[in-house]
PDB file of C-alpha atoms in Angstrom:
ATOM      1  CA  MET A 365      95.539  99.237  41.369  1.00 54.00           C
ATOM      2  CA  LYS A 366      96.681  96.119  39.560  1.00 71.00           C
ATOM      3  CA  ALA A 367      99.255  98.168  37.647  1.00 76.00           C
ATOM      4  CA  ARG A 368     100.624  99.525  40.918  1.00 77.00           C
ATOM      5  CA  THR A 369     100.751  96.055  42.390  1.00 78.00           C
ATOM      6  CA  ALA A 370     102.580  94.716  39.337  1.00 80.00           C
ATOM      7  CA  PHE A 371     105.032  97.631  39.432  1.00 81.00           C
ATOM      8  CA  ALA A 372     105.686  97.057  43.141  1.00 79.00           C
ATOM      9  CA  ALA A 373     106.227  93.340  42.539  1.00 80.00           C
ATOM     10  CA  VAL A 374     108.692  94.026  39.708  1.00 86.00           C
ATOM     11  CA  LEU A 375     110.517  96.632  41.800  1.00 86.00           C
ATOM     12  CA  VAL A 376     110.802  94.282  44.761  1.00 84.00           C
ATOM     13  CA  GLY A 377     112.001  91.489  42.482  1.00 86.00           C
ATOM     14  CA  VAL A 378     114.679  93.670  40.866  1.00 90.00           C
ATOM     15  CA  LEU A 379     115.903  94.963  44.220  1.00 89.00           C
ATOM     16  CA  ALA A 380     115.907  91.437  45.639  1.00 87.00           C
ATOM     17  CA  TRP A 381     118.056  90.248  42.735  1.00 90.00           C
ATOM     18  CA  LEU A 382     120.459  93.177  43.111  1.00 90.00           C
ATOM     19  CA  SER A 383     120.645  92.511  46.845  1.00 88.00           C
ATOM     20  CA  PHE A 384     121.537  88.892  46.142  1.00 87.00           C
ATOM     21  CA  LEU A 385     124.319  90.008  43.801  1.00 88.00           C
ATOM     22  CA  VAL A 386     125.674  92.239  46.580  1.00 87.00           C
ATOM     23  CA  VAL A 387     125.595  89.416  49.130  1.00 87.00           C
ATOM     24  CA  ARG A 388     126.715  86.594  46.826  1.00 86.00           C
ATOM     25  CA  PRO A 389     130.516  87.151  47.133  1.00 86.00           C
ATOM     26  CA  PHE A 390     130.213  86.595  50.892  1.00 87.00           C
ATOM     27  CA  LEU A 391     127.169  84.312  50.939  1.00 87.00           C
ATOM     28  CA  THR A 392     129.153  81.526  52.601  1.00 87.00           C
ATOM     29  CA  TYR A 393     130.091  83.753  55.523  1.00 88.00           C
ATOM     30  CA  VAL A 394     126.561  85.148  55.843  1.00 89.00           C
ATOM     31  CA  LEU A 395     125.144  81.632  56.089  1.00 87.00           C
ATOM     32  CA  GLY A 396     127.861  80.707  58.566  1.00 87.00           C
ATOM     33  CA  ALA A 397     126.950  83.678  60.766  1.00 89.00           C
ATOM     34  CA  MET A 398     123.263  82.733  60.631  1.00 89.00           C
ATOM     35  CA  LEU A 399     124.028  79.144  61.590  1.00 87.00           C
ATOM     36  CA  LEU A 400     126.260  80.168  64.502  1.00 89.00           C
ATOM     37  CA  ALA A 401     123.673  82.693  65.676  1.00 90.00           C
ATOM     38  CA  PHE A 402     121.034  79.964  65.688  1.00 89.00           C
ATOM     39  CA  VAL A 403     123.242  77.689  67.782  1.00 88.00           C
ATOM     40  CA  LEU A 404     124.193  80.457  70.228  1.00 89.00           C
ATOM     41  CA  ARG A 405     120.689  81.927  70.492  1.00 90.00           C
ATOM     42  CA  PRO A 406     119.694  79.940  73.632  1.00 89.00           C
ATOM     43  CA  ALA A 407     122.819  81.174  75.431  1.00 89.00           C
ATOM     44  CA  GLN A 408     122.088  84.747  74.325  1.00 90.00           C
ATOM     45  CA  ARG A 409     118.578  84.570  75.744  1.00 89.00           C
ATOM     46  CA  ARG A 410     119.958  83.373  79.079  1.00 90.00           C
ATOM     47  CA  LEU A 411     122.744  85.961  79.327  1.00 89.00           C
ATOM     48  CA  ALA A 412     120.962  89.043  77.952  1.00 87.00           C
ATOM     49  CA  PRO A 413     118.654  89.620  80.973  1.00 89.00           C
ATOM     50  CA  GLU A 414     121.655  89.377  83.289  1.00 88.00           C
ATOM     51  CA  ILE A 415     124.321  91.504  81.585  1.00 90.00           C
ATOM     52  CA  GLY A 416     122.525  93.186  78.692  1.00 87.00           C
ATOM     53  CA  SER A 417     122.079  92.164  75.062  1.00 88.00           C
ATOM     54  CA  ARG A 418     125.174  93.961  73.772  1.00 90.00           C
ATOM     55  CA  LEU A 419     127.594  92.594  76.346  1.00 91.00           C
ATOM     56  CA  SER A 420     126.168  89.074  76.101  1.00 91.00           C
ATOM     57  CA  ALA A 421     126.453  89.125  72.300  1.00 91.00           C
ATOM     58  CA  LEU A 422     130.021  90.397  72.501  1.00 91.00           C
ATOM     59  CA  THR A 423     130.881  87.712  75.066  1.00 92.00           C
ATOM     60  CA  LEU A 424     129.498  84.936  72.875  1.00 91.00           C
ATOM     61  CA  VAL A 425     131.327  86.231  69.813  1.00 90.00           C
ATOM     62  CA  THR A 426     134.552  86.298  71.804  1.00 90.00           C
ATOM     63  CA  LEU A 427     133.984  82.728  72.986  1.00 88.00           C
ATOM     64  CA  THR A 428     133.317  81.718  69.385  1.00 85.00           C
ATOM     65  CA  VAL A 429     136.654  83.168  68.322  1.00 85.00           C
ATOM     66  CA  VAL A 430     138.451  81.363  71.137  1.00 82.00           C
ATOM     67  CA  LEU A 431     136.718  78.007  70.614  1.00 78.00           C
ATOM     68  CA  PHE A 432     136.756  77.917  66.811  1.00 75.00           C
ATOM     69  CA  VAL A 433     139.354  80.289  65.400  1.00 65.00           C
ATOM     70  CA  GLY A 434     141.970  79.132  67.930  1.00 63.00           C
ATOM     71  CA  PRO A 435     141.781  75.431  66.981  1.00 64.00           C
ATOM     72  CA  VAL A 436     141.609  76.325  63.273  1.00 66.00           C
ATOM     73  CA  GLY A 437     144.755  78.410  63.671  1.00 65.00           C
ATOM     74  CA  LEU A 438     146.483  75.511  65.395  1.00 61.00           C
ATOM     75  CA  PHE A 439     145.287  73.224  62.608  1.00 63.00           C
ATOM     76  CA  LEU A 440     146.756  75.524  59.950  1.00 64.00           C
ATOM     77  CA  ARG A 441     149.971  75.871  61.902  1.00 65.00           C
ATOM     78  CA  VAL A 442     150.434  72.094  61.975  1.00 61.00           C
ATOM     79  CA  ALA A 443     149.590  71.860  58.285  1.00 58.00           C
ATOM     80  CA  LEU A 444     151.944  74.651  57.252  1.00 60.00           C
ATOM     81  CA  ALA A 445     154.725  73.318  59.453  1.00 60.00           C
ATOM     82  CA  ASP A 446     154.782  70.195  57.316  1.00 53.00           C
ATOM     83  CA  VAL A 447     154.987  72.110  54.045  1.00 47.00           C
ATOM     84  CA  GLY A 448     158.736  72.555  54.407  1.00 49.00           C
ATOM     85  CA  GLU A 449     159.102  68.812  54.771  1.00 47.00           C
ATOM     86  CA  LEU A 450     157.259  68.017  51.548  1.00 46.00           C
ATOM     87  CA  PRO A 451     159.383  66.289  48.884  1.00 47.00           C
ATOM     88  CA  THR A 452     160.665  68.436  46.035  1.00 48.00           C
ATOM     89  CA  SER A 453     160.822  65.525  43.613  1.00 47.00           C
ATOM     90  CA  VAL A 454     159.044  62.225  43.167  1.00 44.00           C
ATOM     91  CA  SER A 455     162.159  60.272  44.076  1.00 47.00           C
ATOM     92  CA  GLU A 456     161.954  61.695  47.609  1.00 46.00           C
ATOM     93  CA  LEU A 457     158.497  60.278  48.252  1.00 45.00           C
ATOM     94  CA  PRO A 458     158.353  57.482  50.842  1.00 46.00           C
ATOM     95  CA  THR A 459     158.613  53.966  49.400  1.00 44.00           C
ATOM     96  CA  TYR A 460     158.902  55.446  45.894  1.00 45.00           C
ATOM     97  CA  GLN A 461     162.253  53.854  45.126  1.00 48.00           C
ATOM     98  CA  SER A 462     161.025  50.384  46.059  1.00 47.00           C
ATOM     99  CA  VAL A 463     157.898  50.845  43.912  1.00 45.00           C
ATOM    100  CA  GLU A 464     160.042  52.079  41.024  1.00 50.00           C
ATOM    101  CA  ARG A 465     162.272  48.976  41.202  1.00 52.00           C
ATOM    102  CA  ILE A 466     159.247  46.660  41.275  1.00 46.00           C
ATOM    103  CA  VAL A 467     157.671  48.300  38.224  1.00 46.00           C
ATOM    104  CA  GLU A 468     160.925  48.188  36.256  1.00 52.00           C
ATOM    105  CA  ARG A 469     161.504  44.557  37.163  1.00 50.00           C
ATOM    106  CA  VAL A 470     157.959  43.396  36.359  1.00 46.00           C
ATOM    107  CA  ILE A 471     157.102  45.353  33.187  1.00 51.00           C
ATOM    108  CA  GLY A 472     160.516  46.743  32.226  1.00 49.00           C
ATOM    109  CA  VAL A 473     159.457  50.393  32.174  1.00 47.00           C
ATOM    110  CA  GLN A 474     161.435  53.204  33.792  1.00 52.00           C
ATOM    111  CA  ILE A 475     159.007  55.579  35.451  1.00 47.00           C
ATOM    112  CA  GLY A 476     161.397  57.894  37.301  1.00 50.00           C
ATOM    113  CA  GLY A 477     161.957  60.496  34.582  1.00 52.00           C
ATOM    114  CA  ARG A 478     158.310  60.744  33.600  1.00 52.00           C
ATOM    115  CA  PHE A 479     157.062  61.211  37.141  1.00 50.00           C
ATOM    116  CA  ASP A 480     159.757  63.784  37.912  1.00 54.00           C
ATOM    117  CA  GLN A 481     158.610  65.759  34.871  1.00 56.00           C
ATOM    118  CA  LEU A 482     154.967  65.599  35.949  1.00 52.00           C
ATOM    119  CA  PHE A 483     155.881  66.533  39.509  1.00 52.00           C
ATOM    120  CA  GLY A 484     157.869  69.540  38.283  1.00 56.00           C
ATOM    121  CA  SER A 485     154.958  70.710  36.147  1.00 60.00           C
ATOM    122  CA  PHE A 486     152.653  70.424  39.138  1.00 53.00           C
ATOM    123  CA  THR A 487     154.885  72.526  41.412  1.00 56.00           C
ATOM    124  CA  SER A 488     155.321  75.140  38.654  1.00 60.00           C
ATOM    125  CA  ALA A 489     151.543  75.434  38.304  1.00 58.00           C
ATOM    126  CA  LEU A 490     151.232  75.999  42.049  1.00 52.00           C
ATOM    127  CA  ALA A 491     153.837  78.772  41.906  1.00 55.00           C
ATOM    128  CA  GLU A 492     151.976  80.494  39.076  1.00 58.00           C
ATOM    129  CA  ARG A 493     148.799  80.526  41.153  1.00 63.00           C
ATOM    130  CA  SER A 494     150.437  82.232  44.127  1.00 61.00           C
ATOM    131  CA  SER A 495     148.767  85.562  43.299  1.00 61.00           C
ATOM    132  CA  GLY A 496     145.384  83.842  43.238  1.00 66.00           C
ATOM    133  CA  LEU A 497     146.117  82.307  46.634  1.00 66.00           C
ATOM    134  CA  ALA A 498     146.969  85.758  48.017  1.00 71.00           C
ATOM    135  CA  SER A 499     143.672  87.140  46.698  1.00 75.00           C
ATOM    136  CA  ALA A 500     141.801  84.219  48.260  1.00 76.00           C
ATOM    137  CA  GLY A 501     143.543  84.966  51.556  1.00 78.00           C
ATOM    138  CA  VAL A 502     142.329  88.577  51.489  1.00 82.00           C
ATOM    139  CA  HIS A 503     138.787  87.444  50.651  1.00 80.00           C
ATOM    140  CA  PHE A 504     138.881  84.927  53.507  1.00 82.00           C
ATOM    141  CA  THR A 505     140.034  87.581  55.985  1.00 85.00           C
ATOM    142  CA  LEU A 506     137.300  90.018  54.951  1.00 88.00           C
ATOM    143  CA  GLY A 507     134.711  87.255  55.033  1.00 87.00           C
ATOM    144  CA  LEU A 508     135.767  86.166  58.508  1.00 86.00           C
ATOM    145  CA  LEU A 509     135.500  89.727  59.826  1.00 89.00           C
ATOM    146  CA  LEU A 510     132.079  90.058  58.209  1.00 90.00           C
ATOM    147  CA  LEU A 511     130.965  86.788  59.800  1.00 90.00           C
ATOM    148  CA  LEU A 512     131.937  87.995  63.278  1.00 89.00           C
ATOM    149  CA  PHE A 513     130.191  91.360  62.860  1.00 91.00           C
ATOM    150  CA  LEU A 514     127.034  89.697  61.515  1.00 92.00           C
ATOM    151  CA  LEU A 515     127.112  87.160  64.318  1.00 91.00           C
ATOM    152  CA  TYR A 516     127.224  89.982  66.887  1.00 92.00           C
ATOM    153  CA  TYR A 517     124.270  91.833  65.380  1.00 91.00           C
ATOM    154  CA  LEU A 518     122.235  88.672  64.800  1.00 91.00           C
ATOM    155  CA  LEU A 519     122.646  87.781  68.464  1.00 90.00           C
ATOM    156  CA  LYS A 520     121.909  91.306  69.696  1.00 90.00           C
ATOM    157  CA  ASP A 521     118.978  92.075  67.356  1.00 89.00           C
ATOM    158  CA  GLY A 522     117.833  88.588  66.367  1.00 86.00           C
ATOM    159  CA  ASP A 523     114.424  88.843  68.014  1.00 85.00           C
ATOM    160  CA  THR A 524     113.786  92.178  66.303  1.00 88.00           C
ATOM    161  CA  LEU A 525     114.668  90.643  62.941  1.00 87.00           C
ATOM    162  CA  VAL A 526     112.285  87.718  63.509  1.00 85.00           C
ATOM    163  CA  ARG A 527     109.423  90.069  64.474  1.00 86.00           C
ATOM    164  CA  TRP A 528     110.052  92.137  61.323  1.00 87.00           C
ATOM    165  CA  ALA A 529     110.052  88.995  59.167  1.00 85.00           C
ATOM    166  CA  LYS A 530     106.730  87.895  60.668  1.00 84.00           C
ATOM    167  CA  ASN A 531     105.165  91.313  60.104  1.00 86.00           C
ATOM    168  CA  VAL A 532     106.111  91.486  56.411  1.00 82.00           C
ATOM    169  CA  THR A 533     105.306  87.840  55.602  1.00 81.00           C
ATOM    170  CA  PRO A 534     101.812  87.599  54.026  1.00 80.00           C
ATOM    171  CA  LEU A 535     100.776  84.492  55.936  1.00 79.00           C
ATOM    172  CA  PRO A 536      98.470  83.996  58.935  1.00 83.00           C
ATOM    173  CA  ARG A 537     100.290  84.227  62.246  1.00 83.00           C
ATOM    174  CA  ALA A 538      99.331  80.639  63.149  1.00 82.00           C
ATOM    175  CA  VAL A 539     100.955  79.338  59.955  1.00 82.00           C
ATOM    176  CA  GLN A 540     104.070  81.399  60.614  1.00 83.00           C
ATOM    177  CA  ASP A 541     104.342  80.154  64.198  1.00 84.00           C
ATOM    178  CA  ASP A 542     104.166  76.558  63.025  1.00 82.00           C
ATOM    179  CA  LEU A 543     106.696  77.234  60.274  1.00 82.00           C
ATOM    180  CA  TYR A 544     109.188  78.751  62.703  1.00 84.00           C
ATOM    181  CA  ALA A 545     108.674  75.959  65.233  1.00 83.00           C
ATOM    182  CA  GLU A 546     109.112  73.233  62.628  1.00 77.00           C
ATOM    183  CA  ALA A 547     112.133  75.026  61.144  1.00 80.00           C
ATOM    184  CA  GLU A 548     113.801  75.232  64.554  1.00 83.00           C
ATOM    185  CA  GLU A 549     113.121  71.556  65.249  1.00 79.00           C
ATOM    186  CA  ALA A 550     114.399  70.459  61.844  1.00 76.00           C
ATOM    187  CA  THR A 551     117.546  72.578  62.147  1.00 81.00           C
ATOM    188  CA  TRP A 552     118.411  71.180  65.569  1.00 82.00           C
ATOM    189  CA  ALA A 553     117.762  67.651  64.312  1.00 77.00           C
ATOM    190  CA  VAL A 554     120.202  68.119  61.431  1.00 76.00           C
ATOM    191  CA  LEU A 555     122.801  69.794  63.641  1.00 80.00           C
ATOM    192  CA  LYS A 556     122.660  67.032  66.226  1.00 77.00           C
ATOM    193  CA  GLY A 557     122.449  64.152  63.802  1.00 73.00           C
ATOM    194  CA  HIS A 558     124.790  65.453  61.139  1.00 74.00           C
ATOM    195  CA  VAL A 559     127.344  67.787  62.722  1.00 79.00           C
ATOM    196  CA  PHE A 560     127.508  66.587  66.323  1.00 81.00           C
ATOM    197  CA  VAL A 561     127.599  62.885  65.457  1.00 82.00           C
ATOM    198  CA  ALA A 562     130.229  63.482  62.761  1.00 84.00           C
ATOM    199  CA  SER A 563     132.419  65.402  65.199  1.00 86.00           C
ATOM    200  CA  ILE A 564     132.228  62.620  67.780  1.00 88.00           C
ATOM    201  CA  GLN A 565     132.920  59.968  65.152  1.00 88.00           C
ATOM    202  CA  GLY A 566     135.967  61.883  63.916  1.00 88.00           C
ATOM    203  CA  PHE A 567     137.204  62.292  67.493  1.00 90.00           C
ATOM    204  CA  VAL A 568     136.764  58.582  68.260  1.00 90.00           C
ATOM    205  CA  SER A 569     138.594  57.703  65.047  1.00 90.00           C
ATOM    206  CA  GLY A 570     141.398  60.064  66.033  1.00 90.00           C
ATOM    207  CA  LEU A 571     141.847  58.243  69.329  1.00 91.00           C
ATOM    208  CA  GLY A 572     142.862  55.182  67.340  1.00 90.00           C
ATOM    209  CA  LEU A 573     145.502  57.191  65.479  1.00 90.00           C
ATOM    210  CA  PHE A 574     146.874  58.579  68.735  1.00 89.00           C
ATOM    211  CA  ALA A 575     146.989  55.137  70.339  1.00 88.00           C
ATOM    212  CA  LEU A 576     148.949  53.654  67.428  1.00 88.00           C
ATOM    213  CA  GLY A 577     151.351  56.591  67.139  1.00 86.00           C
ATOM    214  CA  VAL A 578     150.342  57.757  63.657  1.00 86.00           C
ATOM    215  CA  PRO A 579     152.154  61.051  62.824  1.00 84.00           C
ATOM    216  CA  ASN A 580     150.119  64.287  63.035  1.00 82.00           C
ATOM    217  CA  ALA A 581     147.213  62.467  64.663  1.00 84.00           C
ATOM    218  CA  ALA A 582     145.633  65.754  65.817  1.00 82.00           C
ATOM    219  CA  PHE A 583     145.697  67.116  62.265  1.00 82.00           C
ATOM    220  CA  TRP A 584     144.046  64.004  60.847  1.00 86.00           C
ATOM    221  CA  THR A 585     141.485  63.937  63.654  1.00 87.00           C
ATOM    222  CA  VAL A 586     140.230  67.372  62.596  1.00 83.00           C
ATOM    223  CA  VAL A 587     140.187  66.220  58.972  1.00 85.00           C
ATOM    224  CA  MET A 588     138.082  63.201  59.926  1.00 88.00           C
ATOM    225  CA  MET A 589     135.593  65.385  61.809  1.00 86.00           C
ATOM    226  CA  PHE A 590     134.857  67.159  58.530  1.00 83.00           C
ATOM    227  CA  LEU A 591     134.986  64.042  56.367  1.00 84.00           C
ATOM    228  CA  ALA A 592     132.518  62.298  58.680  1.00 84.00           C
ATOM    229  CA  MET A 593     129.924  64.882  57.634  1.00 79.00           C
ATOM    230  CA  VAL A 594     130.140  63.668  54.046  1.00 75.00           C
ATOM    231  CA  PRO A 595     127.958  60.568  53.517  1.00 69.00           C
ATOM    232  CA  ILE A 596     129.596  57.582  51.814  1.00 72.00           C
ATOM    233  CA  VAL A 597     133.068  59.116  52.253  1.00 76.00           C
ATOM    234  CA  GLY A 598     133.260  59.357  56.038  1.00 81.00           C
ATOM    235  CA  VAL A 599     136.480  58.669  57.924  1.00 86.00           C
ATOM    236  CA  ALA A 600     137.465  55.726  55.724  1.00 86.00           C
ATOM    237  CA  PRO A 601     140.053  57.590  53.557  1.00 88.00           C
ATOM    238  CA  VAL A 602     142.092  58.691  56.573  1.00 89.00           C
ATOM    239  CA  LEU A 603     141.813  55.383  58.433  1.00 90.00           C
ATOM    240  CA  GLY A 604     142.653  53.517  55.225  1.00 88.00           C
ATOM    241  CA  GLY A 605     145.683  55.721  54.614  1.00 88.00           C
ATOM    242  CA  ALA A 606     146.831  55.258  58.217  1.00 89.00           C
ATOM    243  CA  THR A 607     146.464  51.492  57.850  1.00 90.00           C
ATOM    244  CA  ILE A 608     148.610  51.496  54.715  1.00 90.00           C
ATOM    245  CA  TYR A 609     151.180  53.706  56.453  1.00 87.00           C
ATOM    246  CA  LEU A 610     151.452  51.300  59.380  1.00 88.00           C
ATOM    247  CA  ALA A 611     151.708  48.277  57.078  1.00 88.00           C
ATOM    248  CA  VAL A 612     154.380  49.864  54.845  1.00 86.00           C
ATOM    249  CA  ASN A 613     156.450  50.729  57.908  1.00 85.00           C
ATOM    250  CA  GLY A 614     156.398  47.132  59.108  1.00 84.00           C
ATOM    251  CA  ARG A 615     153.793  47.629  61.829  1.00 86.00           C
ATOM    252  CA  VAL A 616     151.442  44.937  60.602  1.00 87.00           C
ATOM    253  CA  LEU A 617     149.887  44.315  64.009  1.00 90.00           C
ATOM    254  CA  GLY A 618     149.079  48.019  64.366  1.00 87.00           C
ATOM    255  CA  ALA A 619     147.481  48.034  60.908  1.00 88.00           C
ATOM    256  CA  VAL A 620     145.319  45.037  61.803  1.00 90.00           C
ATOM    257  CA  LEU A 621     144.287  46.619  65.102  1.00 90.00           C
ATOM    258  CA  LEU A 622     143.333  49.856  63.336  1.00 90.00           C
ATOM    259  CA  VAL A 623     141.162  47.941  60.855  1.00 90.00           C
ATOM    260  CA  ILE A 624     139.414  46.117  63.695  1.00 90.00           C
ATOM    261  CA  TYR A 625     138.966  49.367  65.627  1.00 89.00           C
ATOM    262  CA  GLY A 626     137.448  51.075  62.594  1.00 87.00           C
ATOM    263  CA  MET A 627     135.039  48.212  61.868  1.00 87.00           C
ATOM    264  CA  THR A 628     133.841  47.959  65.461  1.00 87.00           C
ATOM    265  CA  VAL A 629     134.172  51.024  67.680  1.00 86.00           C
ATOM    266  CA  VAL A 630     134.083  53.680  64.945  1.00 86.00           C
ATOM    267  CA  ALA A 631     131.296  51.993  62.972  1.00 82.00           C
ATOM    268  CA  VAL A 632     129.119  51.460  66.042  1.00 81.00           C
ATOM    269  CA  THR A 633     129.596  55.059  67.212  1.00 79.00           C
ATOM    270  CA  ASP A 634     127.701  56.484  64.240  1.00 71.00           C
ATOM    271  CA  ASP A 635     124.647  54.227  64.552  1.00 67.00           C
ATOM    272  CA  TYR A 636     124.456  54.430  68.344  1.00 74.00           C
ATOM    273  CA  LEU A 637     124.753  58.204  68.565  1.00 73.00           C
ATOM    274  CA  ARG A 638     122.240  58.830  65.813  1.00 64.00           C
ATOM    275  CA  ALA A 639     119.699  56.640  67.595  1.00 62.00           C
ATOM    276  CA  LEU A 640     120.496  58.390  70.880  1.00 66.00           C
ATOM    277  CA  VAL A 641     120.369  62.089  69.917  1.00 63.00           C
ATOM    278  CA  ILE A 642     117.860  62.234  67.049  1.00 55.00           C
ATOM    279  CA  ASP A 643     114.105  61.968  67.224  1.00 47.00           C
ATOM    280  CA  LYS A 644     113.331  59.471  64.466  1.00 51.00           C
ATOM    281  CA  GLU A 645     110.267  61.402  63.385  1.00 48.00           C
ATOM    282  CA  SER A 646     112.290  64.530  62.610  1.00 50.00           C
ATOM    283  CA  SER A 647     115.388  62.927  61.128  1.00 58.00           C
ATOM    284  CA  LEU A 648     116.130  63.058  57.423  1.00 65.00           C
ATOM    285  CA  HIS A 649     116.668  60.050  55.224  1.00 69.00           C
ATOM    286  CA  SER A 650     120.326  59.289  54.494  1.00 68.00           C
ATOM    287  CA  GLY A 651     119.729  59.831  50.794  1.00 72.00           C
ATOM    288  CA  VAL A 652     118.362  63.328  51.446  1.00 75.00           C
ATOM    289  CA  ILE A 653     121.385  64.170  53.605  1.00 75.00           C
ATOM    290  CA  LEU A 654     123.684  62.891  50.856  1.00 74.00           C
ATOM    291  CA  LEU A 655     121.963  65.086  48.281  1.00 80.00           C
ATOM    292  CA  GLY A 656     122.033  68.083  50.604  1.00 80.00           C
ATOM    293  CA  VAL A 657     125.730  67.723  51.383  1.00 77.00           C
ATOM    294  CA  PHE A 658     126.960  67.159  47.823  1.00 79.00           C
ATOM    295  CA  GLY A 659     124.588  69.602  46.135  1.00 84.00           C
ATOM    296  CA  ALA A 660     125.102  72.455  48.585  1.00 82.00           C
ATOM    297  CA  ALA A 661     128.866  71.898  48.740  1.00 78.00           C
ATOM    298  CA  TYR A 662     128.969  72.295  44.950  1.00 80.00           C
ATOM    299  CA  PHE A 663     126.844  75.460  45.101  1.00 80.00           C
ATOM    300  CA  LEU A 664     128.019  77.067  48.359  1.00 79.00           C
ATOM    301  CA  GLY A 665     131.414  75.547  49.044  1.00 77.00           C
ATOM    302  CA  ALA A 666     132.480  74.158  52.408  1.00 75.00           C
ATOM    303  CA  ILE A 667     129.578  75.737  54.316  1.00 80.00           C
ATOM    304  CA  GLY A 668     127.231  73.656  52.177  1.00 80.00           C
ATOM    305  CA  ILE A 669     128.225  70.571  54.173  1.00 77.00           C
ATOM    306  CA  PHE A 670     126.406  72.141  57.125  1.00 78.00           C
ATOM    307  CA  VAL A 671     123.712  74.173  55.386  1.00 83.00           C
ATOM    308  CA  GLY A 672     122.624  71.761  52.622  1.00 82.00           C
ATOM    309  CA  PRO A 673     120.793  69.205  54.794  1.00 81.00           C
ATOM    310  CA  ILE A 674     119.217  72.046  56.797  1.00 82.00           C
ATOM    311  CA  ILE A 675     117.814  73.640  53.627  1.00 84.00           C
ATOM    312  CA  LEU A 676     116.233  70.359  52.533  1.00 83.00           C
ATOM    313  CA  ALA A 677     114.903  69.751  56.045  1.00 80.00           C
ATOM    314  CA  LEU A 678     113.308  73.212  56.064  1.00 81.00           C
ATOM    315  CA  PHE A 679     111.749  72.526  52.669  1.00 85.00           C
ATOM    316  CA  LYS A 680     110.295  69.256  53.967  1.00 81.00           C
ATOM    317  CA  GLU A 681     108.834  70.902  57.063  1.00 78.00           C
ATOM    318  CA  THR A 682     107.445  73.825  55.054  1.00 82.00           C
ATOM    319  CA  VAL A 683     105.590  71.485  52.703  1.00 82.00           C
ATOM    320  CA  GLU A 684     104.152  69.598  55.684  1.00 79.00           C
ATOM    321  CA  VAL A 685     102.957  72.799  57.384  1.00 79.00           C
ATOM    322  CA  PHE A 686     101.349  74.089  54.193  1.00 79.00           C
ATOM    323  CA  THR A 687      99.710  70.711  53.667  1.00 80.00           C
ATOM    324  CA  ASP A 688      98.149  70.943  57.122  1.00 75.00           C
ATOM    325  CA  TYR A 689      96.736  74.455  56.578  1.00 74.00           C
ATOM    326  CA  TYR A 690      96.011  74.563  52.861  1.00 70.00           C
ATOM    327  CA  ASP A 691      94.594  72.210  50.268  1.00 64.00           C
ATOM    328  CA  LEU A 692      97.583  71.798  47.924  1.00 55.00           C
ATOM    329  CA  GLY A 693      95.879  69.189  45.822  1.00 53.00           C
TER     330      GLY A 693
END
């Protein structure tokens, strides 16, 4: 009997590893679908009794495409529209000529030729990687389609999947119920305190750019919504760059106002919203969030910014549940 058990364990382990290898190329999109399904699950449970599980899932997937893919497409359109306006040489960069004259006058070194050479090498390297960019585009398209299909089936059959997971998990039902409840609470806490607050902070920061007439304010607002999810970094790089832009273009008063706005309204937004939307008992320490964001982003890519803190929060809650039910000492 022990030999059979060992064989079964080895077989399951091998198949689990092979399954991971199959999923790994699209792991980012799988995790994204799971996260979206978790967020949309309450809406699915409300709509399914009224219009059916299939139609409600399809409706929510369609709304997801409209609300997320549409703005992302607009974001890419704005970004790509500016590509044609990018300088083809260093000498075309804004304020470059004045900087070049200052350097030559102060230290007597001509930097124009060297920077032009470096700039040319950089653009040549980008051209050589065009085939890699095309391959990445195909992978992104396939991954996006996979995400939408998985999202549909996770919404339609999510309850069935959860019941199956509970049946095959070798833990008492009471322990499993607590684990699922704590996992749901921890996930919502991270989503509200990490994603929602960051989005609001990026939006508030963008209002300052709009008010002061910074070019492509909508583009930079979206950028700040993502940067605000990264601890330590935050919206400071964009606001700092906008401040320098205003100062270089002679708008000193606007630069000063943007600094004041960032140090008051933007800074207060983060602390106030976190205290408002997060239960302090379920929130993660800032250091844990930092580790989750950086570590998962390195391992999983962009989706790690969202998933990393959730994984660590689930680990924390799992340890606490096991500590309550079992003597781990």
